[in-house]
XYZ file of C-alpha atoms in Angstrom:
625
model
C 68.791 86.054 361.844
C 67.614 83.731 358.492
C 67.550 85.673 355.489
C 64.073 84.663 353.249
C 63.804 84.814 349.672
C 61.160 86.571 347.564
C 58.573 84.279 346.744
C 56.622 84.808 342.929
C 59.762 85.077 340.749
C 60.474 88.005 342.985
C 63.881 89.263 341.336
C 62.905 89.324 338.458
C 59.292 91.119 338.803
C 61.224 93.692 341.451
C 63.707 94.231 338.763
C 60.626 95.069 336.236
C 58.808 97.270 339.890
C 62.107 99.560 339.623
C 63.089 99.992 335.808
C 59.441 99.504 334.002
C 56.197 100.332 335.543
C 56.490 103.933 336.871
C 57.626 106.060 334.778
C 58.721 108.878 337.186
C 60.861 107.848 340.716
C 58.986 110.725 342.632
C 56.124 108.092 342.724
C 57.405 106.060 345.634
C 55.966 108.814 347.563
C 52.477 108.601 346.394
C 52.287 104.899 347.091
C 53.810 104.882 350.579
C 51.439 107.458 351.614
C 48.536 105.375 350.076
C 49.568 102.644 351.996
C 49.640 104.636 355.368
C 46.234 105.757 354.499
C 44.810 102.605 353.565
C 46.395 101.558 357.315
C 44.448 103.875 359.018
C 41.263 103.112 356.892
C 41.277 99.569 358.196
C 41.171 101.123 361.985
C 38.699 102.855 361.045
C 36.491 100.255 359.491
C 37.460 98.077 362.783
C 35.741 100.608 365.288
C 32.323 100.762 362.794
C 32.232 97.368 363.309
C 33.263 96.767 366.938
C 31.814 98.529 370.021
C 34.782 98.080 371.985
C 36.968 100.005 369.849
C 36.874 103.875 369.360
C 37.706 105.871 366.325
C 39.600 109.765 367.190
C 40.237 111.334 363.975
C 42.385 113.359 365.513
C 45.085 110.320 366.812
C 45.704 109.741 363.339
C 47.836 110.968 360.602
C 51.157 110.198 358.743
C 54.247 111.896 358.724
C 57.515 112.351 357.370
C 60.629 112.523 358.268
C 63.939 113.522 356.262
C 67.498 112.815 358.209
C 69.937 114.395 355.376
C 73.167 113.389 357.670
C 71.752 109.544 357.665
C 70.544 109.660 354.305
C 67.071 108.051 355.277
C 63.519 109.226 354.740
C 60.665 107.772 357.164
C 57.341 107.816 356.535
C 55.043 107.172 359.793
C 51.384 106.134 360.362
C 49.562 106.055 363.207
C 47.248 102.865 360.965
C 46.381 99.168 361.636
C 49.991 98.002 361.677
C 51.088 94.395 360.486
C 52.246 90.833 362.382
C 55.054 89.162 361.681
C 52.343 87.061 359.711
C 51.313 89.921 357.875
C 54.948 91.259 357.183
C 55.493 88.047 355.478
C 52.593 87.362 353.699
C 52.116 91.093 352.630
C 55.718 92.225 352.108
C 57.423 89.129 351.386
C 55.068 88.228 348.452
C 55.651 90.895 345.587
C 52.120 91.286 343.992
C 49.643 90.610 347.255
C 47.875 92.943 348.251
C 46.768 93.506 351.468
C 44.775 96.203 351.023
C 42.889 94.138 348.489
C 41.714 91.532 350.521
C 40.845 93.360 353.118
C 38.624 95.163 350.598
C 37.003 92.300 349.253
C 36.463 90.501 352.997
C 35.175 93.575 353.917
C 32.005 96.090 353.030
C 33.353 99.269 353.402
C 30.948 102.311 354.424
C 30.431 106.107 354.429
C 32.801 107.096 351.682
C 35.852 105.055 353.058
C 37.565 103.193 350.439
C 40.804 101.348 350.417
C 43.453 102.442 347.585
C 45.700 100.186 346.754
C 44.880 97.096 344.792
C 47.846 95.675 343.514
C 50.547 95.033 345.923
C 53.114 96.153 344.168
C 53.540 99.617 345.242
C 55.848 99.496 348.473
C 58.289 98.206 346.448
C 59.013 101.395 344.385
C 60.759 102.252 347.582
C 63.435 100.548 345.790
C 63.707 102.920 343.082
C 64.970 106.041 345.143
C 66.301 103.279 348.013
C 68.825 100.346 347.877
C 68.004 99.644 351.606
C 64.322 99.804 353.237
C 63.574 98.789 356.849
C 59.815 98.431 357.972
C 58.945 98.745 361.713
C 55.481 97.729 362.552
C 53.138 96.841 365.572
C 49.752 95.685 364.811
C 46.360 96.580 366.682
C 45.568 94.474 369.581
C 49.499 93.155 370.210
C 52.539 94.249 372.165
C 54.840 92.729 370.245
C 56.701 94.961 367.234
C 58.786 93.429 364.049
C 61.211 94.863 361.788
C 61.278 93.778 358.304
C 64.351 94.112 356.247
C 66.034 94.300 352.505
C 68.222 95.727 350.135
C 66.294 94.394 346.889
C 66.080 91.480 344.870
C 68.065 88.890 346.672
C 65.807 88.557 349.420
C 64.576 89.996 353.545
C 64.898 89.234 357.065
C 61.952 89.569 360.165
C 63.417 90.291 363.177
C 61.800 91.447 366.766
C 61.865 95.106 367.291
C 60.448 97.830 369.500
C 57.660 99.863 368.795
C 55.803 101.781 371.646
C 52.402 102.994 369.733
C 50.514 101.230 366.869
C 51.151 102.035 363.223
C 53.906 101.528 360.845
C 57.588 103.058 360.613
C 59.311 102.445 356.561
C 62.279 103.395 356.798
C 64.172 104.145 353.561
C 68.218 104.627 352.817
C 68.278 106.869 350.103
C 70.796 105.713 347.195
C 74.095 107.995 346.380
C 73.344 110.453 343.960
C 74.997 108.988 339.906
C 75.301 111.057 336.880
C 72.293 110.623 335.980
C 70.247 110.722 338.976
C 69.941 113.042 341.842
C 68.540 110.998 344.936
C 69.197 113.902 347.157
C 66.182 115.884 345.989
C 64.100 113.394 347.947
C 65.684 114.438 351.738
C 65.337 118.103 350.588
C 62.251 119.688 352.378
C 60.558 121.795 349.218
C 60.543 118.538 347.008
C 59.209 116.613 349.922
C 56.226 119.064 350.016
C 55.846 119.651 346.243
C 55.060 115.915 346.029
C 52.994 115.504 348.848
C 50.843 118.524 347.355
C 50.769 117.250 343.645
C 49.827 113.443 344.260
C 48.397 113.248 347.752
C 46.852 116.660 348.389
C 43.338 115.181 348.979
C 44.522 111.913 351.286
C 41.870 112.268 354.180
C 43.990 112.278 356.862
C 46.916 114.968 357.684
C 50.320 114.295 356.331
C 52.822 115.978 358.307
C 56.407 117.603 357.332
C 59.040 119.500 359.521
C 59.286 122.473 358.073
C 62.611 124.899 358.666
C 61.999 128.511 359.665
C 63.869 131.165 360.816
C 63.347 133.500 363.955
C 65.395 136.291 365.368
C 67.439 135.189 368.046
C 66.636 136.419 371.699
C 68.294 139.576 372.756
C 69.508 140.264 368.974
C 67.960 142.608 366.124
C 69.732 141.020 363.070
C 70.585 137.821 363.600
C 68.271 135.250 362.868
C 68.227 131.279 363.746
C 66.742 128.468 362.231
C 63.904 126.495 363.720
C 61.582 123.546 363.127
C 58.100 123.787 362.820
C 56.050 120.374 362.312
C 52.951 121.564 359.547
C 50.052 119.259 357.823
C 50.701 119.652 354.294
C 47.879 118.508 352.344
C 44.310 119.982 352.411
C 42.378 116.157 353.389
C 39.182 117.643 351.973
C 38.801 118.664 348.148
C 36.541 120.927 347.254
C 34.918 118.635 344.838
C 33.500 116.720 347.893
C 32.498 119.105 349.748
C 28.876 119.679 349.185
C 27.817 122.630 346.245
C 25.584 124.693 349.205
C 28.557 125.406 351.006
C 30.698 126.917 348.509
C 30.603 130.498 346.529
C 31.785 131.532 343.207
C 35.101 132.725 345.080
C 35.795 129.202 346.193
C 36.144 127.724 342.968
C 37.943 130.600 341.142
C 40.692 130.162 343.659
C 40.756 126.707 343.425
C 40.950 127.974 339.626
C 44.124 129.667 340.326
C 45.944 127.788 343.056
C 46.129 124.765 340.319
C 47.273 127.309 337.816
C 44.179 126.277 335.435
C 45.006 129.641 334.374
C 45.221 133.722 334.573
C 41.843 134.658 333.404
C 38.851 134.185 335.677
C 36.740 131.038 334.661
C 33.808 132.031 332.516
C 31.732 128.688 333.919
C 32.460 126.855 336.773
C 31.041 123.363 336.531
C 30.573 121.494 339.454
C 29.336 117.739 339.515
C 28.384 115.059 342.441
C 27.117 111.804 340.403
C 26.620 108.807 342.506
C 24.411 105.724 341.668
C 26.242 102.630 339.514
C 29.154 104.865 338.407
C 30.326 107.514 341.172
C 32.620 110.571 341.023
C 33.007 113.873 341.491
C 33.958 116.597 339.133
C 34.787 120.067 338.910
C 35.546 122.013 335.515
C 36.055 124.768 333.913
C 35.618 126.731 331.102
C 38.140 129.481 330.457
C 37.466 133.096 329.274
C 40.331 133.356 327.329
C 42.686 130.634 325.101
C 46.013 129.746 326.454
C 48.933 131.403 324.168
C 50.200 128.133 323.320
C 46.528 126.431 322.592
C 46.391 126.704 319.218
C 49.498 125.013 318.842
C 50.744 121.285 318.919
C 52.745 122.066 322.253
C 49.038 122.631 324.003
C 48.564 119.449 325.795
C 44.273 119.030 326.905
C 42.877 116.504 329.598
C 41.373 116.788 332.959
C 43.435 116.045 336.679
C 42.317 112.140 337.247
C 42.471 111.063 340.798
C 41.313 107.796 342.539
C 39.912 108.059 346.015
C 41.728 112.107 346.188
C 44.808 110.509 344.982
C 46.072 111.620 341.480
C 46.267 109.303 339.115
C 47.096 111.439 335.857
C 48.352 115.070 335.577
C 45.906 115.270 332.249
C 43.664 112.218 331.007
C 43.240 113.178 327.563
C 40.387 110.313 327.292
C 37.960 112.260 329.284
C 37.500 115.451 327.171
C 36.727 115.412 323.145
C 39.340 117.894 321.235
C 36.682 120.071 320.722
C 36.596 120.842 324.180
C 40.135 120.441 325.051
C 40.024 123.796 326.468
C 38.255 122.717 329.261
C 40.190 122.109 332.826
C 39.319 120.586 335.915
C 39.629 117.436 337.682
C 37.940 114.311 337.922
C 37.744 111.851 341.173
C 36.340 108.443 340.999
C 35.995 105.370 343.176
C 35.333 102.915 340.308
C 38.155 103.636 337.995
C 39.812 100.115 336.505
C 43.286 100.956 337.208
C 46.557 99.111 335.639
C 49.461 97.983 337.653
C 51.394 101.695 338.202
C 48.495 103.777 338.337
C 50.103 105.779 336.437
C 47.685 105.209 332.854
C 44.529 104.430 333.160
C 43.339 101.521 331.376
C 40.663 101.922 328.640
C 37.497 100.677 330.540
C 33.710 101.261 330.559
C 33.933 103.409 333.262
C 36.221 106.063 331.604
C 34.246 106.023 328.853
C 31.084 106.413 330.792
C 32.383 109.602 332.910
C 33.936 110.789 329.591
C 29.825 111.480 327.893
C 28.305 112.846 331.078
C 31.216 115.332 331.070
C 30.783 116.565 327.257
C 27.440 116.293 327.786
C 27.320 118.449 331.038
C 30.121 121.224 329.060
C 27.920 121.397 325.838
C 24.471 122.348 328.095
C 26.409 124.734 329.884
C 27.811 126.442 326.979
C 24.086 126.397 325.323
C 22.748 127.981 329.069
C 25.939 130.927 328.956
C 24.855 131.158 324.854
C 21.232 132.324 325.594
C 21.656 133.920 328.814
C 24.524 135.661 328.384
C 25.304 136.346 324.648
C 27.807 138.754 325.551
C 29.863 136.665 327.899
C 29.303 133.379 325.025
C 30.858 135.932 321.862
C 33.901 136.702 324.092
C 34.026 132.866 325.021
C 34.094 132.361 321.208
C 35.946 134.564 320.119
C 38.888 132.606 322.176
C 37.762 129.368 321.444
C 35.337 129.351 318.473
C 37.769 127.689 315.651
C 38.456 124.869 318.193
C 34.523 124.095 317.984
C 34.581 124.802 314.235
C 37.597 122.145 313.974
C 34.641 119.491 315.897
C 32.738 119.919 313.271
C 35.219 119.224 310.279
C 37.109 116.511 312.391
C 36.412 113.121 312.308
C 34.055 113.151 309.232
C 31.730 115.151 311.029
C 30.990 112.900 313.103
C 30.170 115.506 316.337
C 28.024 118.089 313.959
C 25.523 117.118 315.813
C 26.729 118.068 318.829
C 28.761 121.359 318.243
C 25.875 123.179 314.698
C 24.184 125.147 317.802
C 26.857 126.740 319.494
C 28.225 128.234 316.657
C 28.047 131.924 315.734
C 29.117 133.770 312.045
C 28.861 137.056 311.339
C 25.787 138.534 309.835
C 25.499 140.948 306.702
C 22.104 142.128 308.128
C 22.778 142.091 311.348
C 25.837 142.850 311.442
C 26.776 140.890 314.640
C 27.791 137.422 315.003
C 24.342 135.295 315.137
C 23.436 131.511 315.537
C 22.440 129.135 312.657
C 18.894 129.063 314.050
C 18.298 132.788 314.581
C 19.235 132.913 310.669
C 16.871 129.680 309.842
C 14.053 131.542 312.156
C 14.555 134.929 310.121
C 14.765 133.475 306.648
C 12.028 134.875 304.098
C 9.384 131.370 302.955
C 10.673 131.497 299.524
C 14.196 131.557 300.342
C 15.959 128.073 299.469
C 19.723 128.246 301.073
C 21.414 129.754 303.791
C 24.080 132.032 301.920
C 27.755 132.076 302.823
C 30.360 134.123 301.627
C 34.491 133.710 302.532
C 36.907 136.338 302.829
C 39.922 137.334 304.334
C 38.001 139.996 307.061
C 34.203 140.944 307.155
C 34.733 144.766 305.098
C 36.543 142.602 302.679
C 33.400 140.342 302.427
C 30.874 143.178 302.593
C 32.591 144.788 299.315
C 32.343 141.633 297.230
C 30.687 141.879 293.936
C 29.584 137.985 294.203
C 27.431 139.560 297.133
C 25.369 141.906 294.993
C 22.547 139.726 294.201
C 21.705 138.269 297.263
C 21.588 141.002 299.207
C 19.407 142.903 296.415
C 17.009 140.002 297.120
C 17.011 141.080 300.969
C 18.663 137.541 301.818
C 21.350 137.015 304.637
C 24.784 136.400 304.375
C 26.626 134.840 306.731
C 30.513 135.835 306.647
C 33.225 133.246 307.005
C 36.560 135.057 308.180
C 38.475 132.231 309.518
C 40.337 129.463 307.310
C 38.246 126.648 309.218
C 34.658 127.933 308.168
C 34.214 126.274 304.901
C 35.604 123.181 305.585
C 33.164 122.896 308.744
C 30.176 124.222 306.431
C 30.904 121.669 303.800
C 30.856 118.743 306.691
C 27.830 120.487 308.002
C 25.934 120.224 304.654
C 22.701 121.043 305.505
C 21.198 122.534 308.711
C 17.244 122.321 310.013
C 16.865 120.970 305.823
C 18.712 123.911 304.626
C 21.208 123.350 302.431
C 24.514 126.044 302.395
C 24.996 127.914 299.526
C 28.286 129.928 299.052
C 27.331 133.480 297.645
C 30.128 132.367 294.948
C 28.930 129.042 293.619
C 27.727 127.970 289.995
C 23.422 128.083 290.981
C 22.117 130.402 293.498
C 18.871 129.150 293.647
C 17.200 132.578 292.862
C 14.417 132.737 290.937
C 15.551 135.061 288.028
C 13.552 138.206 286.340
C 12.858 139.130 282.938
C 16.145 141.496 282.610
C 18.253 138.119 283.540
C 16.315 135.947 280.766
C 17.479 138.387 278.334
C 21.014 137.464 279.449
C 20.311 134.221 278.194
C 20.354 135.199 274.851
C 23.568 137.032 274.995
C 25.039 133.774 275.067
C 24.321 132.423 271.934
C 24.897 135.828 270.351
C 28.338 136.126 271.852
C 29.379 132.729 272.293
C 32.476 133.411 269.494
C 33.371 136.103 271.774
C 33.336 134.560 275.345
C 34.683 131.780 273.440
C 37.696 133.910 272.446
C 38.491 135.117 275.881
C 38.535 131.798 277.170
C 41.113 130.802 274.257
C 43.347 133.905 275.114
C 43.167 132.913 279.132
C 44.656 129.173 278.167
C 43.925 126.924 280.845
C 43.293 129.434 283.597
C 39.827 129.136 283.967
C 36.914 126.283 283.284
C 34.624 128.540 281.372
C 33.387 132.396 280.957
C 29.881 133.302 280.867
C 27.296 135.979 281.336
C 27.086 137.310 284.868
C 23.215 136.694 286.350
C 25.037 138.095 290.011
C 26.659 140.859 289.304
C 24.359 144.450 289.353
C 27.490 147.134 289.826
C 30.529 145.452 289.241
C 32.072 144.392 285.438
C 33.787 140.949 286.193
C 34.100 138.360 289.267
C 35.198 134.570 289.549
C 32.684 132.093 290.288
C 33.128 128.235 291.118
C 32.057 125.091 289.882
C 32.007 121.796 292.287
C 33.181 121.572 296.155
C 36.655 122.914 296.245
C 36.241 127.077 296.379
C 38.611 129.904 296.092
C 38.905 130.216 299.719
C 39.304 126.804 300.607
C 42.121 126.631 297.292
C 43.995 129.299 299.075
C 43.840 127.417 302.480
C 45.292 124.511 301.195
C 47.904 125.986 298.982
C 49.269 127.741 302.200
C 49.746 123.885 303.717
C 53.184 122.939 304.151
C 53.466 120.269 301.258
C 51.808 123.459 299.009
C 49.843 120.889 296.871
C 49.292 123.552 293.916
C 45.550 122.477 293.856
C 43.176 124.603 292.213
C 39.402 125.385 292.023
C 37.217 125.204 288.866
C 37.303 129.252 288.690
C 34.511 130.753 285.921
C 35.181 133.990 284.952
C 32.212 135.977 284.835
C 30.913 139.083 282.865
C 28.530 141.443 283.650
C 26.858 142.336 280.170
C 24.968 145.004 281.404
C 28.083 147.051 282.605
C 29.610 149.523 279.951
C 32.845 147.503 279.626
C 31.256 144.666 278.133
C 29.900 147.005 275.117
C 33.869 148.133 275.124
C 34.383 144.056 274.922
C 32.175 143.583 271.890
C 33.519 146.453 269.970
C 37.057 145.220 270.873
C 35.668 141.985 269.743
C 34.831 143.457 266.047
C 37.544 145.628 265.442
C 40.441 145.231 267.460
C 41.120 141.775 268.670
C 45.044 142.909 270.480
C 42.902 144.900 272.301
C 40.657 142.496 273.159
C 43.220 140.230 274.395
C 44.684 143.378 276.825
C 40.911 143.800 278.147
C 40.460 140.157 279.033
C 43.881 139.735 281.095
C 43.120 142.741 282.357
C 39.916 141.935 283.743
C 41.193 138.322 284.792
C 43.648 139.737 287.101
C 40.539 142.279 288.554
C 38.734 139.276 289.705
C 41.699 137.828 290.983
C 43.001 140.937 293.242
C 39.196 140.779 294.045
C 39.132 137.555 295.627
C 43.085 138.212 297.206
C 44.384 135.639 294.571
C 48.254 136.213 293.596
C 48.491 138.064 290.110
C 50.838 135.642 288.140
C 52.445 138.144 286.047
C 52.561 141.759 288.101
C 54.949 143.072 285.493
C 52.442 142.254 282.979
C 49.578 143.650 284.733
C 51.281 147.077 285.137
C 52.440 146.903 281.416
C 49.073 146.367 280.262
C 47.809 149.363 282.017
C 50.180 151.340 280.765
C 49.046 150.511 277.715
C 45.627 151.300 278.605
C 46.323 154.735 279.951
């Protein structure tokens, strides 16, 4: 028997199929049982297109076959079958595909398409194999060949038996090493945990012996062992099947039994798009966030398969991080797929599937947001910074998408509302929408900053989490109105006749603010004449973009880049202490000096600043009392 070489610089490119292109060895699996099905595909396609031939679902299927003693997994199909012809042209020529030209030679119809593409493949046999034997008889002959190698250096075709049609690859599994354990792949659970992960959805049944135990005849505790042959993958996903026939049931145990999660699904999202792009989709949005999701372990992407097979465990490329808590899976016909198909490559295609889908998520999220507000606040409440984080990321380059599914809290009414049910209940005259940032929403409701807004009757939305700012500041404006933080230099409200007068009391006590500022050093940018405050005696205001919130953010960073806001420290000169102030002023300027730290560190215990000196600060009112 003549032993043939490898023809297309076959050592090396079989030494690059073993050690480079798939990255985990359980993937032999995958592509043998692709192969199988892509056999019995061709049958198929022969009896559409000849009379004489007849097509029994039922005759066909592909199963396997571990023999630990022997060391040899089989993996049977009851398909086409190849010639000696076709053993050497398709096996002895690393890189042809069979299945490839057959597709292009070929139209295929009603939803049968061929897999593999490459030819490359069967021979990631030879990662989990160092000998592989292939027993075939093709359709329409009585004659069977074996085809035969241990790897690089070449393969023999000898005559062989065969009594029914199909294909027999049989491989001897290599001795386990220190570093690999080859005898996971004759071990029965392994066998079916891959079958279910990558081939699950392969249309026809894959079958599996499957050891059980019985009690013996005549005994009542001792039990033998017994085989049972059992299809192990399902052959129809639920994504096919058509949307009539299924209830909300059906998808939240599909939900489950991929361990999307332990919540119930709050959407269930279930597409069929065929035309120049076809594929299939089913997602879902959770109720609750995963404990790790807010954390760099939390890995996001949908299940990709091609033709039921999967391709990728998550394709990051088809979700945008701001919906990354979105699962499903994806199944396509028309995915460009590289060599392994293992990683998808970067096409049109993804792209294209990658819109519809964020498309299709962001209209469902707006349909759960006005039908069922309830439902959408817990939904945010979960995953709410996430969308926030859209808005900031990327230069705001998704504001667009994301400004109308967000909800703040509202002083008014106190609930969490939308940006346009604020916009639609803002008074004509009113100029901003009004913001104000604290560490919980009592914390924000006591805030002296507050006062004059709200005795104008506007809204104020509170910002409670660390993102809000930074997302407001990339939002800028919304429906033309600007944002206006509650604590910021110019409110934009028209003043009164009692706030002109406070005008004056600038110029007549400029030596005096002027000698505050002087005794607070470099702490703050200016001090001034309060036109917010009604109640309280002293707050901090801000000049420019950074803010006091967004300071504190940012100083809790790990690098801690010490950077810090233009603060103004402002007086309320209609509040008693400011008279105490003046007289200070006049006759006691110690005194003075006491007063203003003292009422520097009240604005800063107001906003939940650190006091810089506490020993100070308790000294001084000491000194007070």
């Amino acid at each position: 028997m003549e032993k043939r070489e490898f023809r297309a610089e076959s050592k090396r490119l079989l030494d690059l199929m073993v050690n480079s292109i798939y990255t985990h060895k359980e993937i032999f699996l995958r592509e043998l049982i692709s192969n199988s099905s892509d056999a019995i595909d061709k049958i198929y396609y022969k009896a559409l297109t000849d009379e004489n031939i007849s097509f029994n679902k039922d005759d066909y299927y592909i199963k396997i076959v571990a023999d630990k003693d022997n060391r040899t997994l089989t993996i049977s199909d009851t398909g086409i079958g190849m010639s000696k012809e076709e053993l050497e042209e398709h096996l002895g020529v690393i890189a042809n595909s069979g299945s490839f030209a057959f597709k292009n030679e070929n139209q295929l119809k009603d939803g049968y398409d061929i897999i593999g593409q490459f030819g490359v493949g069967f021979y990631s046999a030879f990662m989990v194999a160092d000998k592989v034997t292939v027993v075939s008889k093709t359709f329409g002959s009585e004659e069977a060949y074996k085809w035969e190698s241990e790897g690089a250096e070449g393969y023999t075709i000898d005559r062989a038996t065969k009594d029914i049609v199909g294909t027999d690859i049989i491989l001897n599994i290599k001795e386990n090493t220190e570093d690999e354990k080859y005898d996971e792949f004759l071990e029965e659970y392994r066998l079916r945990g891959i079958i279910k992960k990558y081939s699950d959805f392969i249309r026809y049944p894959i079958k599996l012996d499957i050891t059980k135990s019985k009690l013996k005849e005549g005994s009542e505790d001792e039990y033998e062992e017994y085989k049972e042959e059992q299809i192990i993958n399902s052959m129809v996903p639920i994504w096919r099947k058509n949307k009539n026939e299924l209830k909300e049931e059906d998808y939240e145990n599909f939900y489950m039994e991929k361990h999307f999660g332990f919540d119930k699904p709050m959407k269930s999202i279930h597409l069929s798009v065929d035309g120049t792009l076809r594929y299939n989709a089913i997602l879902f949005i959770p109720q609750e966030a995963p404990y790790d999701f807010y954390t760099k372990e939390y890995e996001k992407g949908l299940e990709l398969y091609s033709n039921g097979v999967l391709i990728m465990e998550k394709c990051a490329d088809l979700l945008p991080d701001y919906f990354s808590f979105v699962k499903g899976v994806v199944d396509s016909e028309d995915l460009s797929l590289n060599i392994s198909r293992e990683i998808l490559q970067h096409d049109r295609q993804l792209k294209l599937i990658a819109k519809k889908i964020e498309d299709k998520i962001k209209d469902e999220l707006n349909i759960v947001l006005k039908n069922n507000r309830e439902e959408y606040e817990k939904f945010f409440e979960s995953f709410g910074k996430q969308l926030k984080f859209g808005v900031y990321s990327d230069f705001g380059m998704n504001k667009e998408v994301l400004q109308d599914l967000l909800l703040f809290y509202s002083s008014k009414e106190k609930k969490m509302v939308t940006l346009d049910e604020y916009i639609s209940r803002m008074p004509e005259e009113q100029k901003y929408i009004y913001y104000a940032v604290g560490e919980s929403v009592d914390r924000i409701d006591k805030l002296p900053q507050t006062e004059v807004v709200k005795d104008k009757d506007y809204e104020i939305l509170y910002f409670t989490d660390d993102i809000d700012e930074f997302a407001i500041k990339v939002l800028m404006s919304y429906k033309e109105k600007e944002f206006k933080s509650v604590s910021s230099g110019d409110l934009g409200i028209e003043i009164d006749e009692n706030d002109k007068d406070n005008e004056k009391e600038i110029e007549e006590n400029k030596d005096l603010f002027g000698f505050m500022k002087e005794t607070l050093l470099n702490k703050i940018n200016e001090i001034k004449p309060s036109k917010r405050l009604k109640n309280h005696p002293v707050c901090l205001s801000t000049e420019g973009d950074l803010s006091i919130e967004m300071e504190k953010v940012l100083n809790m960073m790990p690098d801690n880049p010490n950077i810090k806001a233009d603060k103004i420290l402002e007086i309320n000169v209609n509040h008693p202490v400011f008279e105490t102030l003046k007289s200070a002023y006049e006759n006691d300027k110690e005194k003075l000096k006491l007063y203003t730290n003292l009422l520097y560190n009240q604005a800063l215990l107001i906003e939940g600043l650190p006091i810089e000196d506490p020993v100070e600060f308790t000294n001084n009112i000491c000194k007070l009392m």
